[in-house]
Coordinates of C-alpha atoms in Angstrom, one line a residue:
M14 CA -32.4 -22.0 4.8
V15 CA -32.3 -19.8 1.5
K16 CA -29.0 -18.1 0.6
R17 CA -29.1 -14.0 0.3
P18 CA -26.3 -11.9 -1.1
Y19 CA -24.4 -10.5 1.4
P20 CA -22.2 -7.3 0.9
L21 CA -18.0 -8.4 0.8
S22 CA -17.2 -5.3 3.0
K23 CA -19.2 -7.0 5.7
V24 CA -18.1 -10.6 5.7
Y25 CA -15.0 -9.6 7.4
G26 CA -17.5 -8.5 10.6
L27 CA -19.6 -11.9 10.9
L28 CA -16.0 -14.1 10.7
E29 CA -13.7 -12.1 13.1
P30 CA -16.0 -10.0 15.3
G31 CA -13.4 -9.1 17.8
P32 CA -9.7 -8.2 18.6
V33 CA -7.3 -10.0 16.8
L34 CA -4.1 -10.5 18.7
L35 CA -0.9 -12.4 17.2
L36 CA 0.7 -14.3 20.4
S37 CA 4.4 -15.5 20.2
T38 CA 6.0 -17.7 22.7
A39 CA 9.8 -19.1 22.9
H40 CA 11.1 -21.9 25.0
K41 CA 14.3 -23.5 24.8
G42 CA 15.3 -22.4 21.5
R43 CA 12.0 -23.8 20.1
I44 CA 9.9 -20.5 18.8
N45 CA 5.8 -20.7 18.3
A46 CA 3.2 -18.4 17.0
M47 CA -0.8 -18.1 17.0
A48 CA -3.4 -15.7 16.6
L49 CA -5.9 -15.5 19.6
S50 CA -9.1 -13.6 19.5
W51 CA -12.2 -13.0 21.7
H52 CA -15.2 -11.0 22.1

């Protein structure tokens, strides 16, 4: 595979093509968060 230059402005679309949601939960005083994405 040959490496080719790619515009930095378009790189994000390759890494994360769909919506992103920050999900947070809490239970018995324990707090947690995670990034969730889908496409």
